[in-house]
Every structure is written in structure tokens, then in C-alpha cells.
Coordinates of C-alpha atoms and ligand atoms in Angstrom, one line a residue:
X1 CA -5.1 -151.0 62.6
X2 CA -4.6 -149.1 65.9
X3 CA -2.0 -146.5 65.0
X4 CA -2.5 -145.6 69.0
X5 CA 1.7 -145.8 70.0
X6 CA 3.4 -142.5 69.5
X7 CA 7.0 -142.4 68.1
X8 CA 9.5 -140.0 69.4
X9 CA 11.4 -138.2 67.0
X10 CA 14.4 -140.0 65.4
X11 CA 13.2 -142.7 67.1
X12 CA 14.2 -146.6 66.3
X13 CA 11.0 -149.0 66.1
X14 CA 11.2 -152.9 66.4
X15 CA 9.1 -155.4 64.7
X16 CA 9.0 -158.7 65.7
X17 CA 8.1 -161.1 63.0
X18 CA 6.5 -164.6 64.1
X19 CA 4.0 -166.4 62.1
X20 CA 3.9 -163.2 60.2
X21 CA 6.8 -163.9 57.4
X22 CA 5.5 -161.6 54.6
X23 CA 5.5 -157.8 53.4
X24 CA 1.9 -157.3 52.1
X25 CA -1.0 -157.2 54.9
X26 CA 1.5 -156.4 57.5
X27 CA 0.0 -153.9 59.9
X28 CA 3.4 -154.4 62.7
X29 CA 5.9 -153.6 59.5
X30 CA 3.2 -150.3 59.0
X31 CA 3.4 -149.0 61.9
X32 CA 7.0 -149.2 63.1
X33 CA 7.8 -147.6 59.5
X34 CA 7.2 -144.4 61.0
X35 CA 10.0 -144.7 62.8
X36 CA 13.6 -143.5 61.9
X37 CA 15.0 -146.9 61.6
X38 CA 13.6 -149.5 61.7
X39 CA 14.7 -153.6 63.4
X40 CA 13.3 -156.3 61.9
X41 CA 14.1 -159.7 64.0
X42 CA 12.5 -163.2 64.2
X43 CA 13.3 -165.2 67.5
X44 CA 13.9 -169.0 66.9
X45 CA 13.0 -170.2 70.6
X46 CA 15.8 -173.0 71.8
X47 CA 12.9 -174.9 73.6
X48 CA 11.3 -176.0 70.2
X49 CA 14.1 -177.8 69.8
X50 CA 14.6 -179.5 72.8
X51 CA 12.4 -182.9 73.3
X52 CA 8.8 -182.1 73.9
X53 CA 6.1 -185.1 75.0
X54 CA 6.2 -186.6 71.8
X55 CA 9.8 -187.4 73.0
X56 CA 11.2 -185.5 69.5
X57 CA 11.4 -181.7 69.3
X58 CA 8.2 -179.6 68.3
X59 CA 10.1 -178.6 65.5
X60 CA 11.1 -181.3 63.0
X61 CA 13.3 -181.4 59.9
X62 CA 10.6 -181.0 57.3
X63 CA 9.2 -177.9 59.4
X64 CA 12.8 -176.4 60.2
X65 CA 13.8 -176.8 56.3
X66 CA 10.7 -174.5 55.4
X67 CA 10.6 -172.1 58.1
X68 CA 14.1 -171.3 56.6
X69 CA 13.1 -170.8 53.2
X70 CA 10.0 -168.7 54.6
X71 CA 12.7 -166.7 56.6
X72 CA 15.6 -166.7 53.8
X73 CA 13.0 -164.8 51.6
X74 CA 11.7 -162.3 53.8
X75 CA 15.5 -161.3 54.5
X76 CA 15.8 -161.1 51.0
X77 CA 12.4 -158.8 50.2
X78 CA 13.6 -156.6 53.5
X79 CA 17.3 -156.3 51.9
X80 CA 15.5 -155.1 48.7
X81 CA 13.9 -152.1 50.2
X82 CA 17.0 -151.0 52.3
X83 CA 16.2 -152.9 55.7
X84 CA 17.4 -156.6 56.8
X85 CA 16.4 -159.4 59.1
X86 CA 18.1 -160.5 61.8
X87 CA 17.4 -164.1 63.0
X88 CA 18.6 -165.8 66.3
X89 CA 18.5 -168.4 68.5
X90 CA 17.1 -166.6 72.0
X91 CA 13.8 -166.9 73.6
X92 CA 11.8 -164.2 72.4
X93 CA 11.0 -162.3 76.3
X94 CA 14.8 -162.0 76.7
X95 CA 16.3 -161.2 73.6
X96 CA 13.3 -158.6 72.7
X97 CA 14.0 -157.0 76.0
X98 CA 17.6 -156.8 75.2
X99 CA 17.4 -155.3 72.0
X100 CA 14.3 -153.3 73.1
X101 CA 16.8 -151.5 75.2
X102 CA 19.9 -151.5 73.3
X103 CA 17.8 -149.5 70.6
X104 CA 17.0 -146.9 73.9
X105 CA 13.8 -148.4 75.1
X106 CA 12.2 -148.8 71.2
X107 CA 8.9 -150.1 71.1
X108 CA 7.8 -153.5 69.2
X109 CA 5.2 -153.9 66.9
X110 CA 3.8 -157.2 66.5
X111 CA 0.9 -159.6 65.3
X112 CA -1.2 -160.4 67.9
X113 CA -1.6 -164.6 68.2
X114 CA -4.2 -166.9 69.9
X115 CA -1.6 -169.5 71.5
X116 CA -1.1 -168.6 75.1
X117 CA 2.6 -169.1 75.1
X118 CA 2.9 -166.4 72.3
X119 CA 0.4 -164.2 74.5
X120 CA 2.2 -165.1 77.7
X121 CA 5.8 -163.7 76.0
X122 CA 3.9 -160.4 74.9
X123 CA 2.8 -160.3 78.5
X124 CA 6.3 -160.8 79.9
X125 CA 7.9 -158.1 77.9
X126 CA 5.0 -155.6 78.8
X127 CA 5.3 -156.5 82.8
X128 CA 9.5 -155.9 82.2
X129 CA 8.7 -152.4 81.0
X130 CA 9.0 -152.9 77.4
X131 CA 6.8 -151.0 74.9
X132 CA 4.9 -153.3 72.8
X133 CA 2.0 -152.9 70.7
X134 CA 0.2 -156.4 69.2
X135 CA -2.4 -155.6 66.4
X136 CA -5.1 -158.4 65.0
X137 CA -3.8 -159.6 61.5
X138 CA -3.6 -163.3 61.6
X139 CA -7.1 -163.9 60.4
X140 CA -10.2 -163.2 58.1
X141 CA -12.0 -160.8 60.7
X142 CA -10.8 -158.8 64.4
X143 CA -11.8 -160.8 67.5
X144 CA -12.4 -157.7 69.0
X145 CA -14.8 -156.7 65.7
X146 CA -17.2 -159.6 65.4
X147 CA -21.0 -159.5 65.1
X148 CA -21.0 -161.2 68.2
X149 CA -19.2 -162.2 72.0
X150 CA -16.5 -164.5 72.2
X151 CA -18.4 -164.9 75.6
X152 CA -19.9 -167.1 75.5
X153 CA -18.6 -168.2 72.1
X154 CA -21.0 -169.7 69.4
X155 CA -19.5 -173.0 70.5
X156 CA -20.8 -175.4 67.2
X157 CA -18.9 -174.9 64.0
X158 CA -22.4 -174.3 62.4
X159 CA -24.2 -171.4 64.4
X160 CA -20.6 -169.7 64.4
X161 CA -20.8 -169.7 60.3
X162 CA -24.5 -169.1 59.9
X163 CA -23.8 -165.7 62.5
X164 CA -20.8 -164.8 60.0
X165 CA -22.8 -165.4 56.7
X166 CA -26.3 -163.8 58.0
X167 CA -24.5 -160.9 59.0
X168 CA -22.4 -160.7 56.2
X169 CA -19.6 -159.9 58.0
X170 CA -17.0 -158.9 55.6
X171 CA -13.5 -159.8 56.3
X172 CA -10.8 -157.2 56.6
X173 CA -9.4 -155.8 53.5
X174 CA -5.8 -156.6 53.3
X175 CA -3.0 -154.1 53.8
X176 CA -0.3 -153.7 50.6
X177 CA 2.9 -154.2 50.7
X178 CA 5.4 -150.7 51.5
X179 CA 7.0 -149.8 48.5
X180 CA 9.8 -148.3 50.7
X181 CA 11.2 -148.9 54.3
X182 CA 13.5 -147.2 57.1
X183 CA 16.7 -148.2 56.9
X184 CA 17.9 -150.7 59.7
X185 CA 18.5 -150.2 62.8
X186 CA 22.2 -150.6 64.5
X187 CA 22.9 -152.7 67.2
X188 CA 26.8 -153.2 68.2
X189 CA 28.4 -156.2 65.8
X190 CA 28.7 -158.6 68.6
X191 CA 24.9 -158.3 69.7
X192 CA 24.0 -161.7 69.9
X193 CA 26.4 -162.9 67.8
X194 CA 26.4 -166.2 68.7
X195 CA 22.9 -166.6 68.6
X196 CA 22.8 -165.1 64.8
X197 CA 26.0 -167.7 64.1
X198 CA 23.8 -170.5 65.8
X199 CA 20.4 -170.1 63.6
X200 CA 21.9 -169.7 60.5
X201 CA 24.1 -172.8 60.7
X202 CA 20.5 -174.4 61.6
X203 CA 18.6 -173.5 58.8
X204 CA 21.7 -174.2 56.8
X205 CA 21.8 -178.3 57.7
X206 CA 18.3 -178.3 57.7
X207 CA 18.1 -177.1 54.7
X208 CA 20.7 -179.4 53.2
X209 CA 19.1 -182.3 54.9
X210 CA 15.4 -181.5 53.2
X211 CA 17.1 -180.9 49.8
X212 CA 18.7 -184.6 49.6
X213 CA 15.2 -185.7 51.5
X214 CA 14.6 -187.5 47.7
X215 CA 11.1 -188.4 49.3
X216 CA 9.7 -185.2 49.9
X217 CA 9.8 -184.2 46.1
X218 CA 7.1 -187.5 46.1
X219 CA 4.7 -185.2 47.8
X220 CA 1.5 -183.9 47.3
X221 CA 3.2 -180.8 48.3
X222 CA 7.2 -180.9 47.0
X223 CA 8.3 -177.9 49.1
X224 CA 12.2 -178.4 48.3
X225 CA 11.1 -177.3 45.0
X226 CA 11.1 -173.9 43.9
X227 CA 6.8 -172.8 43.3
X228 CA 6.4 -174.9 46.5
X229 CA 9.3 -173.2 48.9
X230 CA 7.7 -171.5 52.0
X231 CA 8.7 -167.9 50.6
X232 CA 6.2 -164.9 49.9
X233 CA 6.9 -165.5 46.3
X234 CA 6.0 -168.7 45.9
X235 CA 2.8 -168.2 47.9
X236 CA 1.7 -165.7 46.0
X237 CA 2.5 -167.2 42.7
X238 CA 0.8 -170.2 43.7
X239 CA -2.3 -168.4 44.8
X240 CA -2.8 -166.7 41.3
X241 CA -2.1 -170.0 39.2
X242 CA -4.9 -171.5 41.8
X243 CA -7.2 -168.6 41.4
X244 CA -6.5 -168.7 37.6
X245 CA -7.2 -172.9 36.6
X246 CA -10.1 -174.7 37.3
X247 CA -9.3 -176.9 40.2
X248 CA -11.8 -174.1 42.3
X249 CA -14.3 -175.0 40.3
X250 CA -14.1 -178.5 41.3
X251 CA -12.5 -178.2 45.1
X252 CA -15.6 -179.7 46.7
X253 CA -15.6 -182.6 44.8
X254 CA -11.6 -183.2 44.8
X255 CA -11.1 -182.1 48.3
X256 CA -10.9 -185.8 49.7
X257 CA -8.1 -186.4 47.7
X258 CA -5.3 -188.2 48.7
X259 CA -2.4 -188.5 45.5
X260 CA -0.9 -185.3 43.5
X261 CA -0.8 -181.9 44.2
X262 CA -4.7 -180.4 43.2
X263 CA -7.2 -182.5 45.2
X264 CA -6.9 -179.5 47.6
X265 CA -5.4 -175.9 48.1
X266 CA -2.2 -176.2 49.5
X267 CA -2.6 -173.0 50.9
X268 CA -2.0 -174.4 54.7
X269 CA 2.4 -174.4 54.6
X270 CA 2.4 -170.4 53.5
X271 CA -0.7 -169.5 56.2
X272 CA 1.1 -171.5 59.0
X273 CA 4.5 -169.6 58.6
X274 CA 2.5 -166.5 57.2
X275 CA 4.1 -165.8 53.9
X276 CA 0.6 -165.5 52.7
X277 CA -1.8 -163.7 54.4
X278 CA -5.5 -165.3 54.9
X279 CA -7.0 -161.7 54.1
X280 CA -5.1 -161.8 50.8
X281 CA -6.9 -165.5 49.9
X282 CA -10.0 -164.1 50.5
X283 CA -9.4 -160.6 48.3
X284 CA -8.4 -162.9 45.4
X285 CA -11.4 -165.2 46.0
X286 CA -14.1 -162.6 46.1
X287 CA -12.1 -161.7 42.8
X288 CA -12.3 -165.1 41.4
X289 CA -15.8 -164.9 42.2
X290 CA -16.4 -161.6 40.7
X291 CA -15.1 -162.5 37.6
X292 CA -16.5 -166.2 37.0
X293 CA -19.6 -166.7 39.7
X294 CA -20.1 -168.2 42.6
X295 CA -19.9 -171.9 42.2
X296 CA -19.4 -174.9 44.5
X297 CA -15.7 -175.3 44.9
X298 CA -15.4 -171.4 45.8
X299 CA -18.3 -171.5 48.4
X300 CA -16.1 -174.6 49.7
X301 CA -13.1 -173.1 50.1
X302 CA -14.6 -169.8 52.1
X303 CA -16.3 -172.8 54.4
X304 CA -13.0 -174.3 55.2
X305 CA -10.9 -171.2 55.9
X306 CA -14.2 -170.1 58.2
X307 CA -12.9 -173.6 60.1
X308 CA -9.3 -172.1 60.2
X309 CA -11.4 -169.1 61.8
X310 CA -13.1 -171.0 64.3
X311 CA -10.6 -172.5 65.9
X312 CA -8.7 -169.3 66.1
X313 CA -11.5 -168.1 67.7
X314 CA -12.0 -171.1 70.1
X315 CA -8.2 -170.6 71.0
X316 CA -8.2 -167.0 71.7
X317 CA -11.5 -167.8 73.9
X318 CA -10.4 -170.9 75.5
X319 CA -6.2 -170.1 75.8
X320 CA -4.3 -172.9 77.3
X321 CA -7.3 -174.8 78.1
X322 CA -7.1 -176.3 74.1
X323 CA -4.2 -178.5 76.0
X324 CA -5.3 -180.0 78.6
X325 CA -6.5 -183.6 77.9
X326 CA -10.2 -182.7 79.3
X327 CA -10.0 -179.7 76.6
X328 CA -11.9 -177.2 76.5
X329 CA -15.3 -179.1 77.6
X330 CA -13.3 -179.4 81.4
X331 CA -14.5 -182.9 81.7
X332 CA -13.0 -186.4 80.1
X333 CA -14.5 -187.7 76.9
X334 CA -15.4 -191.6 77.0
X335 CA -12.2 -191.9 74.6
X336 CA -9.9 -189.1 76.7
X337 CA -10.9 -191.5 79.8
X338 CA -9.7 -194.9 78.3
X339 CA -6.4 -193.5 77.0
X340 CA -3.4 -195.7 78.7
X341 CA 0.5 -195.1 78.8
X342 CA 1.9 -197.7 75.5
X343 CA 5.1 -196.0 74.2
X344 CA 5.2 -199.4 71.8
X345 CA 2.0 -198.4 70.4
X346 CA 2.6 -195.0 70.0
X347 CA 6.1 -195.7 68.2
X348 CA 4.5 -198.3 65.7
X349 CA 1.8 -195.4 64.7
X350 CA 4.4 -192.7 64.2
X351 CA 6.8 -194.8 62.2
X352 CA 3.7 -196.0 60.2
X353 CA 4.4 -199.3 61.5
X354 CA 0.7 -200.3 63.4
X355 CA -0.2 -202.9 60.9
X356 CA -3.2 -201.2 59.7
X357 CA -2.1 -200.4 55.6
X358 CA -4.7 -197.5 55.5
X359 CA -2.9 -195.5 58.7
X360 CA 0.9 -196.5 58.2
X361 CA 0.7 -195.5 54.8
X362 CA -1.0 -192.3 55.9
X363 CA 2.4 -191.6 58.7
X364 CA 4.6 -192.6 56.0
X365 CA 3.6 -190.3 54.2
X366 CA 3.9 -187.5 56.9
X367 CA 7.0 -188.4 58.2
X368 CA 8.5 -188.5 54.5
X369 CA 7.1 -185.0 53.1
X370 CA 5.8 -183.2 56.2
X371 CA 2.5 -183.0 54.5
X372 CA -0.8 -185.1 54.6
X373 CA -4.0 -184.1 53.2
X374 CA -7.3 -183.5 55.7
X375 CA -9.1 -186.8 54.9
X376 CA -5.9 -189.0 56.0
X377 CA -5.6 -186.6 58.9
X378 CA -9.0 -187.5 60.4
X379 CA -8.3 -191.1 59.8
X380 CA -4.5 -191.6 61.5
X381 CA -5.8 -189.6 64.6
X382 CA -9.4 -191.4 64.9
X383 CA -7.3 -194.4 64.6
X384 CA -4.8 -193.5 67.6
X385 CA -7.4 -192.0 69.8
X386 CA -10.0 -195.0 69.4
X387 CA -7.9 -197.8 67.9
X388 CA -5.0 -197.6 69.9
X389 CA -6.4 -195.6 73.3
X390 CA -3.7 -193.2 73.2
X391 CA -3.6 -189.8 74.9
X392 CA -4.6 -187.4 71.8
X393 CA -2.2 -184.9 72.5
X394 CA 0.6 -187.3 72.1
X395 CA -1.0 -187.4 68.2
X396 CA -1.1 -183.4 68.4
X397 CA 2.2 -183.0 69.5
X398 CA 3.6 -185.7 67.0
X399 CA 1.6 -183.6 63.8
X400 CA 3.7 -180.3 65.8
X401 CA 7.2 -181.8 64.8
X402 CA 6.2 -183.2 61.6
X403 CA 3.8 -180.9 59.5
X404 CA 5.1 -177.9 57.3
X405 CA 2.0 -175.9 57.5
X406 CA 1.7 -176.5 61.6
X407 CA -0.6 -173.8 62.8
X408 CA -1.5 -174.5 66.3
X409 CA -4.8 -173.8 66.6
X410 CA -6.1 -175.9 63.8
X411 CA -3.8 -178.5 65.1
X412 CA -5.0 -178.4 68.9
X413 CA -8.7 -177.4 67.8
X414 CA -8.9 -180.8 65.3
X415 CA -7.7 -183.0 67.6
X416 CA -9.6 -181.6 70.7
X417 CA -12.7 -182.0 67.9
X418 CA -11.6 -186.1 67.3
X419 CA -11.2 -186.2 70.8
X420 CA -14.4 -185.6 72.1
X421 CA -13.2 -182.7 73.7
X422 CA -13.5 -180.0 71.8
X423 CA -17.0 -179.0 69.7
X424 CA -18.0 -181.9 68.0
X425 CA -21.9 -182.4 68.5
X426 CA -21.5 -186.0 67.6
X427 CA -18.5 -186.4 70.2
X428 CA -15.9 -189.7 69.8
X429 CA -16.7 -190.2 66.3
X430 CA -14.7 -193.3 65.2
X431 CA -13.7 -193.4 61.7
X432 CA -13.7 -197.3 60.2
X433 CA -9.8 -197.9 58.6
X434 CA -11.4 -200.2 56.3
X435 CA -14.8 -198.5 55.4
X436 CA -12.7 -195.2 54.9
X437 CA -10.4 -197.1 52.5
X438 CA -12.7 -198.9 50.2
X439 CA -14.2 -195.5 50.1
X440 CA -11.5 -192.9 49.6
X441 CA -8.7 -195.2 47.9
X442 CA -10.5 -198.2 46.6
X443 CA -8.1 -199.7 44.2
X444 CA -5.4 -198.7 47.0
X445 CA -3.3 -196.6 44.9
X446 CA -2.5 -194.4 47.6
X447 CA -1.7 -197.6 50.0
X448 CA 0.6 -198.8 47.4
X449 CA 2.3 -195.6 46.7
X450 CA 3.8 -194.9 50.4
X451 CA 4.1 -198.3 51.5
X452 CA 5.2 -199.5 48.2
X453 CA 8.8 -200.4 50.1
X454 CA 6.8 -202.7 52.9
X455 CA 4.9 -204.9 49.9
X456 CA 8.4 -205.1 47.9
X457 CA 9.9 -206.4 51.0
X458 CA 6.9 -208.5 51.7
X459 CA 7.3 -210.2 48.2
X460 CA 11.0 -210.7 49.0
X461 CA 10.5 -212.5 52.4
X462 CA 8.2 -214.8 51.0
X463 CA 10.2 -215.8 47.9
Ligands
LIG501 C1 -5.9 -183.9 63.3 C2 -5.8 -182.7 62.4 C3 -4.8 -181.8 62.5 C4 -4.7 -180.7 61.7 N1 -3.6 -179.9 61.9 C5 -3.5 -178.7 61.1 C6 -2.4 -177.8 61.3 O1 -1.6 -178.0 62.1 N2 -2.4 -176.8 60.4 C7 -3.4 -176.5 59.4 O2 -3.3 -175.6 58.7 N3 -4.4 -177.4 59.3 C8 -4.5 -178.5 60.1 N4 -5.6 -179.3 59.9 C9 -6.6 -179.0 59.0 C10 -6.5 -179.5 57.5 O3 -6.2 -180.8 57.5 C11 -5.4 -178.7 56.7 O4 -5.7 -177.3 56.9 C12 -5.5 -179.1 55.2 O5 -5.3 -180.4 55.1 C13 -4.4 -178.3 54.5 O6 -4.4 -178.6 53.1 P1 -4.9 -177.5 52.1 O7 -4.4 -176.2 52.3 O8 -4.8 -178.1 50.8 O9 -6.5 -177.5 52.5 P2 -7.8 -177.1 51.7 O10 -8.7 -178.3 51.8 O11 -7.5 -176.6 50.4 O12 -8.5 -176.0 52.6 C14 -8.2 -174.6 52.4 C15 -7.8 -174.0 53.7 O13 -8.8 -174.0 54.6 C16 -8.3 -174.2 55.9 N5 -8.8 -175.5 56.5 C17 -9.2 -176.6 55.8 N6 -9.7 -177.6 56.6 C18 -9.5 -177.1 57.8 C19 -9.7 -177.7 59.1 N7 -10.2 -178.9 59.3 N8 -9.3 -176.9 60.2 C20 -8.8 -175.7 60.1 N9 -8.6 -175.1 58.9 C21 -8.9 -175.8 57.8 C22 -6.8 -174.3 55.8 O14 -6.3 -173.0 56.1 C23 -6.6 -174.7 54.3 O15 -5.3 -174.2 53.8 C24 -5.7 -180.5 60.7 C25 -6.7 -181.4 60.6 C26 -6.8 -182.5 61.4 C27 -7.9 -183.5 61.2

């Protein structure tokens, strides 16, 4: 934590929450509690809800319903020590400025983040005269703190973990939660009123919509209700039951999973919207550890959130290259270079309408629950990128409006991996629908459980 900004005085300090939604291991919500009073405010930027090249918005119902219960909670924690959140509709560069100046030039204090549009805006604000400070808190370890150079990064997933384990590279402890905070800081009543007015009547329908969703209680991860909801709470409930019952034990074995809730984690939906912090997973798996030994499934679940690292790692290095459809190797994979235009095609693999039982049970899924687990994730875009020859970042955008736990740079650092484009050694690896079913669901529970509406039809038609 770089406590390098000076606060005047009385002064007012700003922190601008974004994939940050928590109280403990918050080094922004630190800092600016130095200060006087203190604003806390959350941006909801209007373009992710306009129609982005998936031809939907990037932010969809299922991921609207639990940013809102992410945000609703934090509001809540903040209101219990005195402060508040304020949430509105406003692109985050104009409205910070605003309010940046309103408060008498107050400086920001935010979490820095990989994605070059969230760079870009802390860019924007800086060029405009505003005072922000961005401090490393979204992962296990600093970039600017590792064993080795981002340039030229470790590019395999491998040599990246074997330099992390052979140094023993510890991750950074995480920071508790304040026990006390500034009280808020006042802006006139009719500040962006309408944008305050405009959110909340969002998150309101949105979240009406998800609680009559009857599907998404079928999930393997029922976030309408209450140990599931996106709040800090819930996430840190869920991470002690985890840490507490033997499903780490057996992670490595379950992990392919495909039906109920403990095949995997779940930790993804809190670390996307940040109402857990990774640091704090790894504190209470070192603990677990500790207490009961080392053992398979806990190994295992440090190797997959070192894959969460790596691709925040490859983003930070990389930037806005991790979109481009030649990705970050700057040259067309033999898949990238087949892709062709088929709107048809693409429709019938979103609505889980392709044919192929395996994959459209697989979207179904997604599109009723906003979840899918990591095996059926490989599959449904292996099957659009080789199967159907579609642009992969059509997939990537389409898993941006749909998924609850949407993290953009394990989204955009997976696909660019299926894709050929990113850091796979074995580049365009197909997976086979049909080998990958008799494998993973051979007595096609899982096929009959989403697409359990297409076979009751299919028995009616042919009555
Ligand atoms: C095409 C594609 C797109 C994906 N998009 C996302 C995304 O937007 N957000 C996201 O969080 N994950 C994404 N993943 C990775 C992975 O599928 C999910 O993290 C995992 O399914 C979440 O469930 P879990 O928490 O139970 O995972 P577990 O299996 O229990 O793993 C524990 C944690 O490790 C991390 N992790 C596991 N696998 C990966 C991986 N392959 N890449 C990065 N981190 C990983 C996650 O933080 C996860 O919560 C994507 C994978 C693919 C193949």
C-alpha cells in the first residue's frame, strides 16, 4: 500500500469502488479514511448497457441482478459505520471529475485494474487535473512486486507457476476490514439526481426480474437465494463453510463437475464483483492447510487461482491487445483465419439451439442461471470457434452479458487460449462434443436436466 498522497487538513477524500465491492482488504477505503469525510461512489457506465457486438448489452440480466445485491450490501456495511454509497448512472471520467471538484478538488482512491478501458478512465481523470491514486489489490501478488519482468512475460502458464512456487513468492496478506469510517461527504441534493433516480430503478427491475427467474434457483450456483447473493456476507460465509467441509479435500477429483453446487468452488461470482477478496481465499487456505495438511484438492485450488493470476498478468502486460482477433500472438491462428460472418449460426449457439445436445444444453444453462462450470465452458467455445468458424470474440462478448462472475481477464485470456491466440503451446485445440460427453456426462444426466424441455417436446411431436 502506497500511502504516498498527502491529505490537507479537513480535507474530503473520494473512493471509487469498481470491482472492489467489499470492506476487508480494501487499501482505496484505507487510505481515503484519513480524510475528514469521506465519498464513497460506484459508477454504473450507460455504455454497458447499450448493444455491444454480441448485438445484446455487455451487461445482462443475470449479471445486473447480482451486481445489485453486491452493491445493495456494501451500501448497507458503509451505512453501518456512519458512511453511505452513492450509485449512479454516469460514465465514470465525467461524473468523478464532477464530484472530484464539487468536494474542492478531493482526490480518489481506487483499485488499480488490468482492463485498458478501466486504465484509460484513470488516465482521463489524471490528464483533466484530477488527483487520483490507483493502488494494486485485485490479485494474489503486486505486478510491480514479482520475482520477475512482465517484460517479457513468462508467456506459458507453466514456467509462470514454477517461477511463483520456486521462489515462493508469498502472496500479499490481506488488509482487515475498518472497524470505523469518516462520516460522508456532502454534495448538494440535486447532484446527479437523476442519475442516482436512474440506477436504482435499474437494479430494482433487475432485481425483480432475477427473483421470478424460477430457473436460476436450478443452478449450480442459485444466486437469488440468500448464501448465494453477490454480498460480502454471503461470500464470506460461503468461504468458511467451503474451508470448513470436505469438498477441498476432494476438489481435484470433482472439479469437472457439471450438476449441483460442490463439484467446484463457486468462488468466481464474489471475485468478479469483488465482494471477496482473492488475498482473503488464500489467507483461509494456507489456514485450511495449516490445520489439516496439504492434500490434493487444496494444491488444486492454489493452481487454478494462479490461472486467475496469469491472465491478470497477461492483461496488464498485453492491454487492449487481449481484443483484437489476432490476440496477443499479433498474427491469425489457423481457426482465427477461417472464422466467417453467420449471424444464424451464432443465434442457434447462444440460444442453445445448434443441434449438438452436449453444447445447447451447456447455453441453456448459461442463459438460464448466468453460471456454467469450467469444463462446459471449454466445450461451448471449442465448439463455436472450430465447429461453427465463428469469430471468438463474438463467444467472449456473449459469456460478458451472460455470466455472474464476468471478470474480464479470465474471460478474454480463456478464449484468446481456445483461440489459438493467446498462450496455449498446443494452439487450436478442438475438443470432441461427443468424446467430451461420453466422458464427463455419460449417462447424460446433465443433457437431460437443461434440455429436459426440448426431449418433452420431442416426445410430444412425435406422438
Ligand atoms: C471460455 C472461458 C471463459 C471464462 N470466463 C471466465 C470469467 O469471465 N470469469 C471467471 O472468473 N472465470 C472465467 N473462466 C474460468 C473458469 O471457468 C471459472 O473461473 C470457473 O468455472 C468458476 O467456477 P468456480 O469458482 O467454481 O471455479 P473453481 O474450479 O473452484 O476454481 C477456483 C477459482 O480459480 C479461478 N479459476 C479456475 N479456473 C480458471 C481459469 N481457467 N481461468 C481463470 N481463473 C480460473 C477462479 O477464480 C475460480 O473461482 C472462463 C473459462 C473459459 C474456458
Amino acid at each position: 500500500m502506497n500511502p504516498s498522497l498527502p491529505l490537507k487538513d479537513n480535507a474530503q477524500a473520494i473512493v471509487w469502488f469498481r470491482h472492489d465491492l467489499r470492506l476487508h482488504d480494501h487499501a482505496p477505503l484505507r487510505l481515503a479514511s484519513r480524510a475528514e469525510r469521506l465519498l464513497a461512489v460506484y459508477c454504473l457506465p450507460p455504455h454497458w448497457l447499450a448493444l455491444g457486438p454480441a448485438g445484446v448489452p455487455r451487461i445482462g440480466v443475470h449479471r445486473l441482478a447480482y451486481l445489485g445485491q453486491a452493491l445493495g450490501a456494501l451500501d448497507t456495511s458503509l451505512r453501518a459505520l456512519g458512511n453511505e454509497l452513492m450509485i449512479v448512472l454516469a460514465e465514470p471520467v465525467q461524473a468523478l471529475g464532477d464530484i472530484s471538484r464539487a468536494l474542492g478538488e478531493a482526490p480518489i482512491f481506487v483499485h488499480a485494474h488490468p482492463d485498458w478501458e478501466e486504465r484509460e478512465a484513470i488516465a482521463k481523470l489524471q490528464a483533466s487535473g484530477v488527483t487520483v491514486q490507483a493502488v494494486h489489490g485485485g490479485g494474489l501478488f503486486d505486478p510491480d512486486d514479482l520475482p520477475f519482468a512482465l517484460e517479457p512475460f513468462p508467456v506459458p502458464f507453466t514456467r509462470f507457476r514454477k517461477l511463483i512456487e520456486t521462489a515462493q513468492w508469498p502472496s500479499v496478506a490481506p488488509l482487515a476490514a475498518p472497524t470505523a469510517l469518516p462520516p460522508s461527504a456532502e454534495l448538494p441534493a440535486d447532484f446527479y439526481a437523476q442519475a442516482r433516480e436512474q440506477v436504482a430503478a435499474l437494479l430494482h427491475s433487475h432485481s425483480a426480474s432475477a427473483q421470478q427467474c424460477s430457473t436460476a434457483t436450478r443452478s449450480a450456483l442459485p444466486y437469488t437465494e440468500p448464501a448465494w447473493q453477490g454480498s460480502e456476507t454471503a461470500g464470506l460465509a460461503h468461504l468458511a463453510r467451503y474451508f470448513s467441509s470436505g469438498l477441498v479435500a476432494d476438489y481435484k477429483t470433482t472439479r469437472n463437475g457439471l450438476l449441483g453446487s460442490d463439484y467446484s468452488s463457486k468462488w468466481s461470482p464474489w471475485l468478479a464483483v469483488g465482494s471477496l477478496s482473492v488475498r482473503e481465499i488464500e489467507v483461509q487456505r494456507l489456514a485450511y492447510e495449516a490445520r489439516l495438511g496439504a492434500n490434493d484438492g487444496s494444491y488444486w485450488l492454489w493452481f487454478e487461482l494462479l490461472w486467475r493470476e496469469y491472465f491478470q498478468l497477461l492483461m496488464w502486460r498485453y492491454g487492449r491487445r487481449c481484443f483484437s482477433r489476432s490476440g496477443i500472438q499479433n498474427q491469425l491462428s489457423h481457426s482465427s483465419a477461417k472464422a466467417r460472418h453467420n449471424p444464424a449460426a451464432f443465434a442457434a449457439w447462444c440460444q442453445g439451439n445448434t443441434g449438438c445436445d452436449w453444447v445447447d444444453a451447456a447455453m441453456r444453462e448459461l442463459a438460464a442461471s448466468g453460471y456454467m462450470g469450467n469444463r462446459m465452458r471449454q466445450n461451448v467455445a471449442s465448439y463455436l470457434i472450430h465447429d461453427l468458424a465463428l469469430d471468438w470474440r463474438l463467444g467472449a462478448a456473449w459469456f460478458e452479458h451472460q455470466l455472474i462472475d464476468f471478470d474480464v481477464a479470465s474471460n478474454q485470456g480463456n478464449w484468446l487460449y481456445l483461440a489459438g491466440a493467446g498462450t496455449d503451446p498446443r494452439s487450436d485445440r478442438r475438443f470432441s462434443p461427443s468424446r467430451q460427453a461420453a466422458m464427463y456426462d455419460p449417462d447424460g444426466a446433465y443433457q437431460r436436466y437443461w434440455l429436459s424441455e426440448r426431449h418433452h417436446s420431442d416426445q410430444e411431436h412425435m406422438r
